[in-house]
Short mmCIF file of C-alpha atoms in Angstrom, two decimals:
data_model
loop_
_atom_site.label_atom_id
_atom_site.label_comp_id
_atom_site.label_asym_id
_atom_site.label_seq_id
_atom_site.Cartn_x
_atom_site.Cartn_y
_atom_site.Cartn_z
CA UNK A 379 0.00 0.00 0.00
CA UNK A 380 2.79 2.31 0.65
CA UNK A 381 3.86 2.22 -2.79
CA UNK A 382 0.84 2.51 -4.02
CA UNK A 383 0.24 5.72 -1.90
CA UNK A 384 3.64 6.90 -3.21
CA UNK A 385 2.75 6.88 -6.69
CA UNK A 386 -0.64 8.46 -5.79
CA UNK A 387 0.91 11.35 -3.71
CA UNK A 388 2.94 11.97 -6.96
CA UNK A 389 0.61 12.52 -9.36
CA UNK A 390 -1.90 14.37 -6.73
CA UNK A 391 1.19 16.92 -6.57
CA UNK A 392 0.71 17.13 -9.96
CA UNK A 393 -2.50 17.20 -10.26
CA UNK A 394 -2.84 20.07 -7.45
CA UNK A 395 0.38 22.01 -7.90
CA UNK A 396 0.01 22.32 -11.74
CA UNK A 397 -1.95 24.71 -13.52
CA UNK A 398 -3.38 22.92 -15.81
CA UNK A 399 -5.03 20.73 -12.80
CA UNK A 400 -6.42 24.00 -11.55
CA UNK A 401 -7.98 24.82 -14.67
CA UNK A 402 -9.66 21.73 -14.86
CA UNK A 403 -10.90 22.20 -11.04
CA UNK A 404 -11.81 25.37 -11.49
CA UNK A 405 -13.58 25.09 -15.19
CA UNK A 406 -15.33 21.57 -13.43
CA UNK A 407 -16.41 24.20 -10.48
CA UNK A 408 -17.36 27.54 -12.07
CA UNK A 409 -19.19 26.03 -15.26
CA UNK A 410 -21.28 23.54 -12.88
CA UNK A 411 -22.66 26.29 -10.73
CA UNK A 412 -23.13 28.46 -13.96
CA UNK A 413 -25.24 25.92 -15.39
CA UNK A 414 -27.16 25.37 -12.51
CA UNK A 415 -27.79 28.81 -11.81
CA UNK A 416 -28.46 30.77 -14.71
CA UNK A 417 -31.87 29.95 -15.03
CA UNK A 418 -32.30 28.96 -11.16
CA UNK A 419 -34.57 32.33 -10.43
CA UNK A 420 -36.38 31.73 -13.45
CA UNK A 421 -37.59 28.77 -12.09
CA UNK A 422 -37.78 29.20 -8.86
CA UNK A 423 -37.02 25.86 -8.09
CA UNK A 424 -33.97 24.37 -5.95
CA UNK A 425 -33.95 20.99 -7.56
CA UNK A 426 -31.49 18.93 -6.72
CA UNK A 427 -31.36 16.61 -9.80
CA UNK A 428 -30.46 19.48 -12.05
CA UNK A 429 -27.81 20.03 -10.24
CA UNK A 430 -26.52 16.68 -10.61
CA UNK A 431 -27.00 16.67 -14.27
CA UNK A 432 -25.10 20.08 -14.70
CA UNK A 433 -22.33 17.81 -12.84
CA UNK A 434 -22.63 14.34 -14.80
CA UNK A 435 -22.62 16.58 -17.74
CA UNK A 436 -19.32 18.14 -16.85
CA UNK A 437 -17.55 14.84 -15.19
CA UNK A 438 -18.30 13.90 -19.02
CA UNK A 439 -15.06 16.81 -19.98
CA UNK A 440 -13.50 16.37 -16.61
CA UNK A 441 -12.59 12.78 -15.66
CA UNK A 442 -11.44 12.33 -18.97
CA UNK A 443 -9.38 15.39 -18.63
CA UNK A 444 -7.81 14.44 -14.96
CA UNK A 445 -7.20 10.76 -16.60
CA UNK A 446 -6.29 11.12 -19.97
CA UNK A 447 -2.38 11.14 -18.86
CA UNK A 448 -2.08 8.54 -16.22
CA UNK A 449 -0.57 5.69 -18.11
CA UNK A 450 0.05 7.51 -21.29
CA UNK A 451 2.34 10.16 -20.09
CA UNK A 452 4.22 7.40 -18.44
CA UNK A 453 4.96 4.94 -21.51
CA UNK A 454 5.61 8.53 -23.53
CA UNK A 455 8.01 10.06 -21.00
CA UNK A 456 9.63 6.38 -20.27
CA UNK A 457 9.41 6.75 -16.66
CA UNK A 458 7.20 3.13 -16.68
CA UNK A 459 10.62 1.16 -17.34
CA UNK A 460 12.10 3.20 -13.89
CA UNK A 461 9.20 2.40 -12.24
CA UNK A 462 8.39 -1.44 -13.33
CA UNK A 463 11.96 -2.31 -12.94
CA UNK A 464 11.76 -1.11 -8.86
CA UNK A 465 9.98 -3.74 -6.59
CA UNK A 466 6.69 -2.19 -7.82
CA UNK A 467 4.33 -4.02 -10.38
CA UNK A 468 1.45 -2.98 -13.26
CA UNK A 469 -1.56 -3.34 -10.46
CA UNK A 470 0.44 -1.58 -7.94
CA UNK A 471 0.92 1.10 -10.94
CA UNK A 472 -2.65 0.88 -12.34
CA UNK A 473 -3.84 1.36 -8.47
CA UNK A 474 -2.03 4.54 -7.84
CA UNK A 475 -3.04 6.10 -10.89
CA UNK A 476 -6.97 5.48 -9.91
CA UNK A 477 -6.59 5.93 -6.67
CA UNK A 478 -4.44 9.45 -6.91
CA UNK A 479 -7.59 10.65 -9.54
CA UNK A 480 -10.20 8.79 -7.32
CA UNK A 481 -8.96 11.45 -4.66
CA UNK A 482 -8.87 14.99 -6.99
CA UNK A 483 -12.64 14.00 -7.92
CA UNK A 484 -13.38 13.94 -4.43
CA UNK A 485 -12.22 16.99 -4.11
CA UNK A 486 -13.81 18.82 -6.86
CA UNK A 487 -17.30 17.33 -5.51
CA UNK A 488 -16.32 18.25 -2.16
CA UNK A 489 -15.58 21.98 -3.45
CA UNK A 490 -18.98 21.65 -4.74
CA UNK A 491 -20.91 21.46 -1.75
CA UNK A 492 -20.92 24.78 -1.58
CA UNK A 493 -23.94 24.95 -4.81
CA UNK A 494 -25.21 21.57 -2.50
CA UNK A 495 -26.20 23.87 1.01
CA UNK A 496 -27.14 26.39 -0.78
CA UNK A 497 -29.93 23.90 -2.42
CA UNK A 498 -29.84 22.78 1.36
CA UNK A 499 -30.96 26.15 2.57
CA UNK A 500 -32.97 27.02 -0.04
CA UNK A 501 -35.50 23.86 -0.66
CA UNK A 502 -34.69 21.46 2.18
CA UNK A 503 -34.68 18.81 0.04
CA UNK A 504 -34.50 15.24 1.20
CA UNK A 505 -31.24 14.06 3.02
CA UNK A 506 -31.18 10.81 1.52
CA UNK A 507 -31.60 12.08 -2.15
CA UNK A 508 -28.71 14.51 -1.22
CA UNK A 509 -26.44 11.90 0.19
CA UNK A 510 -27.42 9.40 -2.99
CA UNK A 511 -27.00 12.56 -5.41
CA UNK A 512 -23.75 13.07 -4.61
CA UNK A 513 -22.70 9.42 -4.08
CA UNK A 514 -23.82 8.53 -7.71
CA UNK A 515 -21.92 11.13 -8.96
CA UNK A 516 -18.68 9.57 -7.01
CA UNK A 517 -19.16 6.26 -8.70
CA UNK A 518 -19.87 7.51 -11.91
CA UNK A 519 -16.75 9.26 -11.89
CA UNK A 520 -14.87 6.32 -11.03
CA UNK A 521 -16.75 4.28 -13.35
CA UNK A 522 -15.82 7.06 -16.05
CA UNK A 523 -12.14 6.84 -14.60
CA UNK A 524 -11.29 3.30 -15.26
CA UNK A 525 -12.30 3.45 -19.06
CA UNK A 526 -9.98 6.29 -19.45
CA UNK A 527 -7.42 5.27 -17.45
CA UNK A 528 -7.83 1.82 -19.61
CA UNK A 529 -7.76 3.66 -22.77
CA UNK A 530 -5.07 5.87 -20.92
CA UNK A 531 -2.69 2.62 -21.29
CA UNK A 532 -3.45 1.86 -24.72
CA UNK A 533 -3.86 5.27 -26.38
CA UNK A 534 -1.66 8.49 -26.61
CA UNK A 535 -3.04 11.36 -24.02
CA UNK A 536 -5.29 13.53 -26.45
CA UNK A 537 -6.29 10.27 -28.28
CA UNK A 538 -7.57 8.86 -25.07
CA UNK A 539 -9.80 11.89 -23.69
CA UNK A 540 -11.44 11.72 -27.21
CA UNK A 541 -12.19 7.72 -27.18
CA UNK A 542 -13.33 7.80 -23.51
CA UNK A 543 -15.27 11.16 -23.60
CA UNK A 544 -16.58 9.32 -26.69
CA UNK A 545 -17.33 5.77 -24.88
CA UNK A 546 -18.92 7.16 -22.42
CA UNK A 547 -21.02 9.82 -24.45
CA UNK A 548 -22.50 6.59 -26.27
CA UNK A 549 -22.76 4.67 -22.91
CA UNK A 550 -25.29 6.59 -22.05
CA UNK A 551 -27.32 7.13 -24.90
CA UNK A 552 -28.35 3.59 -23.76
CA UNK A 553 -30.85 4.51 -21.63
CA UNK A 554 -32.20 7.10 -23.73
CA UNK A 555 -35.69 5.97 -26.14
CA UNK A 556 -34.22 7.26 -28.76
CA UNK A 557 -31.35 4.14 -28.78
CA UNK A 558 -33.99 2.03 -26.54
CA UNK A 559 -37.13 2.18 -28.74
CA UNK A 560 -35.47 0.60 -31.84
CA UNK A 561 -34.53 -2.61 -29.79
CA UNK A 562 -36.79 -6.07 -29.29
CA UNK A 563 -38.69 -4.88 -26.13
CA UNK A 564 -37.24 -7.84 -24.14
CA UNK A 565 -33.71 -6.53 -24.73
CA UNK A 566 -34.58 -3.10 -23.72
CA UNK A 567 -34.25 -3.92 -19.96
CA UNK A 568 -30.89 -5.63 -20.04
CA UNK A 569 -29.41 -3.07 -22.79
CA UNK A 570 -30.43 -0.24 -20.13
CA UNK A 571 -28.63 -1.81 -17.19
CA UNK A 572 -25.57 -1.76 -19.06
CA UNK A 573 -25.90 1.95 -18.49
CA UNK A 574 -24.22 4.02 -16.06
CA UNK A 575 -26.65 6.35 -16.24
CA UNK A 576 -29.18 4.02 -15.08
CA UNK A 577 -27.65 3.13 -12.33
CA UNK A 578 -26.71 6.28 -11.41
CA UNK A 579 -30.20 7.76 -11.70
CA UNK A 580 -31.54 5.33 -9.37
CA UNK A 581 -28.62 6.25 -6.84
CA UNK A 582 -29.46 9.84 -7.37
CA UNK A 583 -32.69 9.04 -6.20
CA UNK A 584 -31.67 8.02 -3.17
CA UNK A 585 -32.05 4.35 -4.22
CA UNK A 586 -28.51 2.44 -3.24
CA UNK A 587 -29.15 -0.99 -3.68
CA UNK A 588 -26.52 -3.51 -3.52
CA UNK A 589 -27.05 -4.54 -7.23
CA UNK A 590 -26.17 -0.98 -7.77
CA UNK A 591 -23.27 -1.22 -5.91
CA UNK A 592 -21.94 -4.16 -7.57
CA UNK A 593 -22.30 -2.92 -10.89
CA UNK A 594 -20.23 -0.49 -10.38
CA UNK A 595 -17.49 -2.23 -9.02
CA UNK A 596 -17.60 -4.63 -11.31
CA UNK A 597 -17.39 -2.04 -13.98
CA UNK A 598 -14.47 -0.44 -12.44
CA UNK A 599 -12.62 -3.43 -11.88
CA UNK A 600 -13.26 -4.96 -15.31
CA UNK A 601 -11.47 -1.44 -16.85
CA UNK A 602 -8.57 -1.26 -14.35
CA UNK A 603 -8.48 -4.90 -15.23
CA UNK A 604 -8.63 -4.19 -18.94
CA UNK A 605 -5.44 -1.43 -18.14
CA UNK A 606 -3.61 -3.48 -16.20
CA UNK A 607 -3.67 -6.70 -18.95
CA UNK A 608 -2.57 -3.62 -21.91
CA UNK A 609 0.63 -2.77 -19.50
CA UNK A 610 1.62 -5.90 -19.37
CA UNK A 611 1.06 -6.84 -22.86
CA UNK A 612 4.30 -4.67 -23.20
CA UNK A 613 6.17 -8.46 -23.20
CA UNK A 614 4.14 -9.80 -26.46
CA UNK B 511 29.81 -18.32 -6.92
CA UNK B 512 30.25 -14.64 -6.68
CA UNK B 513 29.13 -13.63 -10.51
CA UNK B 514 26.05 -12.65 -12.15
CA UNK B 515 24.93 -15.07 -14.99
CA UNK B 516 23.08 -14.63 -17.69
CA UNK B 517 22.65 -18.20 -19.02
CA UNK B 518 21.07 -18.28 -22.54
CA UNK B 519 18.81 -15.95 -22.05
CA UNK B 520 16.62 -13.97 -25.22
CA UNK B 521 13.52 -12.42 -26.06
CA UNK B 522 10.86 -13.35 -28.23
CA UNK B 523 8.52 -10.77 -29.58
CA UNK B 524 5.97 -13.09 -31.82
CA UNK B 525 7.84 -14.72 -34.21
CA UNK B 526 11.00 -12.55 -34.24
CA UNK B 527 13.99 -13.49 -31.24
CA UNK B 528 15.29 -9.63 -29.93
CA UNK B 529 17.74 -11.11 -28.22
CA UNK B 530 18.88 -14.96 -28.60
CA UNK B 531 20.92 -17.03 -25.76
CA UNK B 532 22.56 -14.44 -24.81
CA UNK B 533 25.22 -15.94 -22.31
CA UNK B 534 27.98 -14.08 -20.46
CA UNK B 535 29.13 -13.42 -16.58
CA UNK B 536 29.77 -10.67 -14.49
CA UNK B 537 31.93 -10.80 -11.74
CA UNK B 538 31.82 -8.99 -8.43
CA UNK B 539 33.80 -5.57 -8.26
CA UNK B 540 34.93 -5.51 -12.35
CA UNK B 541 32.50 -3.17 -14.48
CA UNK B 542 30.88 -5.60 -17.48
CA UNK B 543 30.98 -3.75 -20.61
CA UNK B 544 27.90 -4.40 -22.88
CA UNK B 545 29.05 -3.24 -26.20
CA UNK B 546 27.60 -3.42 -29.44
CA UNK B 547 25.76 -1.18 -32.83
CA UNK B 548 22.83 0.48 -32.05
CA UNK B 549 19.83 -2.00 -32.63
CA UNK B 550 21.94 -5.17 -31.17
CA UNK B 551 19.68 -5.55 -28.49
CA UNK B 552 21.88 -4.13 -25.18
CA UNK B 553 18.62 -2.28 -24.01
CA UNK B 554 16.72 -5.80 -24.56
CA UNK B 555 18.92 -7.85 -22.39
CA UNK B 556 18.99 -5.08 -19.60
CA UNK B 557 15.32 -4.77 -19.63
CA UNK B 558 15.30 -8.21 -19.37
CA UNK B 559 17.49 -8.26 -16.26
CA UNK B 560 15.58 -5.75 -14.44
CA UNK B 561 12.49 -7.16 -14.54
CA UNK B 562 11.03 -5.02 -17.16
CA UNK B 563 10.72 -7.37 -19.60
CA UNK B 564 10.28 -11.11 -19.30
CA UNK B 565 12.31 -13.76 -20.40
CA UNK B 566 11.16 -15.65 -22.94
CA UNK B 567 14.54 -18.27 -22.76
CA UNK B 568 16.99 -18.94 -20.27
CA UNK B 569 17.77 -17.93 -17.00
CA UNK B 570 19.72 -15.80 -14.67
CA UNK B 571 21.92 -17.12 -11.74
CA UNK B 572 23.08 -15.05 -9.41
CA UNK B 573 25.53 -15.67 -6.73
CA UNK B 574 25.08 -19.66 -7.30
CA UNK B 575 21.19 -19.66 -7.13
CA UNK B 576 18.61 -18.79 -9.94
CA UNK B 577 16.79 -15.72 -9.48
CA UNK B 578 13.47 -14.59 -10.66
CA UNK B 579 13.65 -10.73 -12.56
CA UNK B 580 10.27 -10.69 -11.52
CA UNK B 581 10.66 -11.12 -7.64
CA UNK B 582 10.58 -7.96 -5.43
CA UNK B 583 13.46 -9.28 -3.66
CA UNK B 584 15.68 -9.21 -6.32
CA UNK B 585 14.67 -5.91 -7.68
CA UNK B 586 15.85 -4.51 -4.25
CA UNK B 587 19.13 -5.67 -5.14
CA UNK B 588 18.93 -3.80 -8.63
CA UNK B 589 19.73 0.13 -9.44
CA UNK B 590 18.89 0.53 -12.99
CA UNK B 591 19.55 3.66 -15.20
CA UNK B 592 17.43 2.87 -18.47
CA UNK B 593 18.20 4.46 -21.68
CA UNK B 594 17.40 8.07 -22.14
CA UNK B 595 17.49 8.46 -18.45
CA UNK B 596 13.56 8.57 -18.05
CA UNK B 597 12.58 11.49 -15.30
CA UNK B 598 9.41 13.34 -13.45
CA UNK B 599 9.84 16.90 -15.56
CA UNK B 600 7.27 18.72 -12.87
CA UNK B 601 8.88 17.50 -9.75
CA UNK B 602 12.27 18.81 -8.24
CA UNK B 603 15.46 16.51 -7.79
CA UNK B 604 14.39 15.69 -4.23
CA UNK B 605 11.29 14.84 -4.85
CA UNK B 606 12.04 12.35 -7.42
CA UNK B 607 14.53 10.68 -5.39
CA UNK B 608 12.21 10.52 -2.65
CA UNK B 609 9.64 9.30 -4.82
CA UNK B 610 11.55 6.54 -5.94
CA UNK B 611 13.22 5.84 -2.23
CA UNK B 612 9.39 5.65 -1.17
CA UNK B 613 8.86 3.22 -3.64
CA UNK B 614 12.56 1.01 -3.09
CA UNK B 615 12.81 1.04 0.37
CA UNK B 616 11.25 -0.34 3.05
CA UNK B 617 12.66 1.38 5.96
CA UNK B 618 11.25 5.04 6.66
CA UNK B 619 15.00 6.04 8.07
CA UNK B 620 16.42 4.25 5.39
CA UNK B 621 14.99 5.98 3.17
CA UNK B 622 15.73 9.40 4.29
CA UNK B 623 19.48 8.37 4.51
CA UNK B 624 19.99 7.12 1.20
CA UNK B 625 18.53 10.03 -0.54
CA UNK B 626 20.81 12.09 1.83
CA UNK B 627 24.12 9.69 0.54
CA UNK B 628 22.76 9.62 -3.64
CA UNK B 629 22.55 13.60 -3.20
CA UNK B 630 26.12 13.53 -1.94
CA UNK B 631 27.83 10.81 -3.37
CA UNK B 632 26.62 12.30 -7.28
CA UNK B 633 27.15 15.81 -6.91
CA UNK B 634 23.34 17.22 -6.57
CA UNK B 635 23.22 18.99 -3.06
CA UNK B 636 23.29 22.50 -5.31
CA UNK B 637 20.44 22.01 -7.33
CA UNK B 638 18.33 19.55 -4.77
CA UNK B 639 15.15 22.00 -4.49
CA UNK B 640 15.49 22.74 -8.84
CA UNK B 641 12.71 21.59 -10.94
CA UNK B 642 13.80 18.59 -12.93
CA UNK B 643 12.93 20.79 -16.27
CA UNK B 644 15.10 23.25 -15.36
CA UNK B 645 18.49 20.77 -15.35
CA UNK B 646 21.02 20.81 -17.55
CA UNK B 647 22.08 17.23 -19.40
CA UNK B 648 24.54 16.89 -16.87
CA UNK B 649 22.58 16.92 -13.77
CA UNK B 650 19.85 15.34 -15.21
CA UNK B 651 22.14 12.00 -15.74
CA UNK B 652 23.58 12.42 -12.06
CA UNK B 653 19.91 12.38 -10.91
CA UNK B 654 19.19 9.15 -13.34
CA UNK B 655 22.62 7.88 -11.79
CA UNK B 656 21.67 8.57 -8.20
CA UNK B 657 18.05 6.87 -8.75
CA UNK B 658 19.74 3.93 -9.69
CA UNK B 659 22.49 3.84 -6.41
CA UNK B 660 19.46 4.37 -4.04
CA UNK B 661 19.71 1.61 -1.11
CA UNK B 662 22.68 0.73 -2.22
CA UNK B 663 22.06 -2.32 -4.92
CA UNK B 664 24.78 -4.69 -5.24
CA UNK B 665 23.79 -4.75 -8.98
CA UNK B 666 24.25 -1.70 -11.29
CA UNK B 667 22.87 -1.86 -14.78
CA UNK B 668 23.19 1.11 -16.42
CA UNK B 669 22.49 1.68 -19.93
CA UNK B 670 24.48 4.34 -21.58
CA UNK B 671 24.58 7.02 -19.29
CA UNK B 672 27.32 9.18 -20.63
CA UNK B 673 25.42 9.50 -24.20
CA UNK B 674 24.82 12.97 -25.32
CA UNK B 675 26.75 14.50 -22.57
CA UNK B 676 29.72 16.82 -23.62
CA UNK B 677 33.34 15.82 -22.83
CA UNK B 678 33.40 16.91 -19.09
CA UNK B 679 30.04 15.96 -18.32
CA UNK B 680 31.43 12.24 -19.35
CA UNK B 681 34.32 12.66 -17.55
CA UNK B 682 32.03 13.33 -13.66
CA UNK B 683 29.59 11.19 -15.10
CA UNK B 684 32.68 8.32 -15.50
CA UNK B 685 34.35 9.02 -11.62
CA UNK B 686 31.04 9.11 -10.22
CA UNK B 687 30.32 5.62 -11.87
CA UNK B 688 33.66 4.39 -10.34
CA UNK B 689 33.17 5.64 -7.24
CA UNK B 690 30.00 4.19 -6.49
CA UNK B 691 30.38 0.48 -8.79
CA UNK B 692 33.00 -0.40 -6.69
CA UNK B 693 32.34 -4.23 -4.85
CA UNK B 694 29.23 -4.28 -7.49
CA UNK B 695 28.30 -6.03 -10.28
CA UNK B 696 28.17 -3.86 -13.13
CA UNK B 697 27.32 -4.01 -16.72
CA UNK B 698 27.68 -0.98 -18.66
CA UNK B 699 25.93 -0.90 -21.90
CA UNK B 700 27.25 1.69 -24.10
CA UNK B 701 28.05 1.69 -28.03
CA UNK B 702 31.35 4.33 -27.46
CA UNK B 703 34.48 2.18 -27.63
CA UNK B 704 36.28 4.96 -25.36
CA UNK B 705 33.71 4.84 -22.62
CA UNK B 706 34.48 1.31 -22.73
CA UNK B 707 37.76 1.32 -22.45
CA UNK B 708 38.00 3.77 -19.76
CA UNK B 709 35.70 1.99 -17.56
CA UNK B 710 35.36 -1.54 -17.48
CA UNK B 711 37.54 -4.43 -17.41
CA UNK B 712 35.30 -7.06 -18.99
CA UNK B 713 33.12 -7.16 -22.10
CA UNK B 714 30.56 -8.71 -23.94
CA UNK B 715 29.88 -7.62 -27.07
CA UNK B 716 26.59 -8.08 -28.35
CA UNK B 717 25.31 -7.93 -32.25
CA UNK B 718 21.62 -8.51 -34.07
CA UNK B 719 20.68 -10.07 -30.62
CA UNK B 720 23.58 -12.58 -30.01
CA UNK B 721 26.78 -12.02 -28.28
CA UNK B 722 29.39 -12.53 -30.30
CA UNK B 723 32.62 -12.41 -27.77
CA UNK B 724 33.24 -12.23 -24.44
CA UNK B 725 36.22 -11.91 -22.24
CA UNK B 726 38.62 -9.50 -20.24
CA UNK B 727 39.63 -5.77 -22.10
CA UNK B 728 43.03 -5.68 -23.17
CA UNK B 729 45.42 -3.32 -23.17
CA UNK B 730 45.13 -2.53 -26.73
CA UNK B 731 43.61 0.62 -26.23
CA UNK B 732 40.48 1.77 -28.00
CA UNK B 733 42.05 1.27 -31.38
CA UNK B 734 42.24 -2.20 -30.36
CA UNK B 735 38.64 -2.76 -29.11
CA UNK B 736 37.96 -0.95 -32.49
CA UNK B 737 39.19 -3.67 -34.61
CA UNK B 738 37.48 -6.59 -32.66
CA UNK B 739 34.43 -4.46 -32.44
CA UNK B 740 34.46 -4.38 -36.64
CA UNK B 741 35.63 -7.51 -37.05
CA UNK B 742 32.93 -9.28 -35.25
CA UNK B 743 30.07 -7.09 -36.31
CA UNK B 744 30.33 -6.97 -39.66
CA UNK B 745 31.94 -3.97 -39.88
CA UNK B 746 34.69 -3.04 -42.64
#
């Protein structure tokens, strides 16, 4: 674990201490509560749920954004060989990387919360639904992380935000009727649940269900699995 | 008992053999020279050796027993300096090394120790707190150098690190090597006959994947090592 941690702490300093990490942070921040809010008085309505779709929308730009270099930059710059020729291996490698991004999308949704008690204060809106808003929106960003941190491994950095922004985009266009109407109707269950959106709706509604759960970490480990097979397919 | 091994070893990528029973020694406390054209797979076999690459033939005995490239243990024994010296642009020469020490060695006062020694023993106490980007060629190889001689590995492979560096810049690079390979087992890869000469005592020399001679460097002189070095690849 502490080597893990060590290659997490590294590129959270560079996530953090670069600009180009603040950008993203503060782009992630400042768009999210302009979307929200520039037609909130028109309305007159603190809803919650448009406030988490202003933020799916955006984790759509950022997670591939905060991702897009984990692996890549590391086969481009070399620094891979130094590291996988210390006692350190691929999962030990493909676990820092998620876990040092897990941690910076924390903390943009934690630097959120601010939008959150104001919706708090404003419409006293169910705990639970808050609690399961902002959880969905965790593991959709992780779920969102693993494809690009898989792609990430197999892709150069700009060529990976575009296939996993992309991926991801078409992901969830499987819950929409649009995609949904033109299937057999007994396939239009099952094509759904391979949605994250689906399953993060029903988390957003303060719905966490241990199917839910599951999905997700299967999804996260299947891509991190995915990443960690491309690293080592550097022998064949 | 007290050499390294390399029995027969090579690399297969599909079809085509990299590197093909490659077979030489090195013994304790006399620097290996691994000499050979560009292309003749030096960077293979060391890759190979530290773990970054599997074997796909042969084995490597160390010290009487077989050891596995793959097992933590012996990559605690192993400082490796891989081609191109691959570094962290964003952080600053400490925080590399401590990165890496984080990552190498166990022992939390260990750790701070041996960063404390590299930092002396090559020469970067002046530019410690300096962004990596900022370094001249020079310094940069000292850091790549003093990566490779954290905790103190009793194996050195180090894969031309005086290449691109101007004439006094080899010559630190070169008495920092000696300094620190001594009661070591070194291999040197390099494709300079001078470098060479001026720094180890045995030599494989390696071409299109085989190695083609082996044995102690005379006293011929680099005109000497030149004429072998044509002679037995395929030079005129």
């Amino acid at each position: 674990m502490r080597k893990i941690w060590a290659v997490s702490e590294k590129d959270l300093k560079e996530l953090v201490g670069t600009v180009s990490g603040f950008i993203f942070l503060a782009l992630f921040l400042l768009v999210g509560t302009w979307l929200y809010f520039q037609d909130f008085f028109l309305i007159g309505q603190a809803d919650p749920g448009k406030w988490w779709s202003s933020l799916s929308f955006l984790m759509l730009l950022f997670v591939p954004a905060i991702g897009m270099g984990a692996i890549s930059e590391e086969k481009k710059g070399k620094t891979w060989e130094l590291l996988l020729s210390l006692p350190f291996d691929e999962k030990g490698l493909v676990a820092g990387k998620f876990l040092a991004r897990a941690l910076f999308l924390g903390l943009a949704l934690v630097l959120s919360l601010g939008v959150a008690a104001t919706l708090w204060w404003l419409g006293k809106p169910d705990l639970g639904v808050m609690l399961g808003g902002y959880l969905s929106l965790f593991m959709a960003g992780l779920a969102y992380l693993s494809v690009v941190i898989f792609f990430s491994s197999l892709l150069s950095q700009a060529a990976a935000f575009l296939v996993s922004f992309i991926f991801i985009l078409v992901n969830s266009f499987l819950t929409q009727d649009l995609f949904l109407l033109r299937l057999p109707v007994w396939a239009r269950g099952a094509a759904a649940k391979l949605s994250l959106g689906h399953w993060q709706a029903e988390m957003a509604a303060g719905l966490i269900s241990l199917s839910s759960l599951i999905f997700f970490i299967t999804w996260i480990s299947f891509f991190l699995y995915l990443a960690w097979w491309q690293i080592k397919s550097r022998n064949s | 008992m007290q050499t390294l091994k390399l029995s027969k070893i090579g690399k297969k990528y599909a079809d085509k053999w990299v590197v093909r029973n490659a077979d030489f020694e090195v013994t304790k406390g006399r620097i290996c020279g691994l000499l050979g054209p560009n292309g003749a797979g030096k960077t293979t076999t060391l890759r190979m050796i530290a773990g970054f690459l599997t074997l796909s033939s042969g084995e490597i005995i160390w010290k009487g027993k077989r050891v596995e490239p793959k097992d933590f243990r012996f990559r605690q024994s192993l400082g490796y300096l891989p081609e191109s010296n691959p570094v962290y642009e964003n952080l600053s020469v400490l925080e590399q090394l401590h990165f890496l020490a984080k990552v190498k060695i166990d022992d939390l006062q260990k750790r701070e120790r041996e960063v404390g020694r590299v930092i002396k023993a090559c020469g970067l106490k002046e530019v410690e707190g300096q962004k990596i980007e900022t370094l001249s060629k020079g310094y940069r190889q000292r850091l790549g150098l003093a990566g490779a001689f954290l905790g103190d590995p009793p194996i050195l492979l180090l894969d031309e690190p005086t290449s691109g560096l101007d004439p006094n810049q080899v010559l630190e690079i070169r008495s920092v090597i000696k300094k620190m390979a001594k009661d070591k087992w070194v291999i040197f890869s390099s494709h300079i006959l001078s470098e060479v000469q001026a720094l180890c005592q045995d030599l494989a020399l390696i071409d299109k994947g085989k190695i083609v001679k082996t044995g102690k460097i005379g006293r011929g002189g680099v005109k000497a090592l030149e004429k072998m070095f044509v002679s037995f690849t395929g030079g005129k």
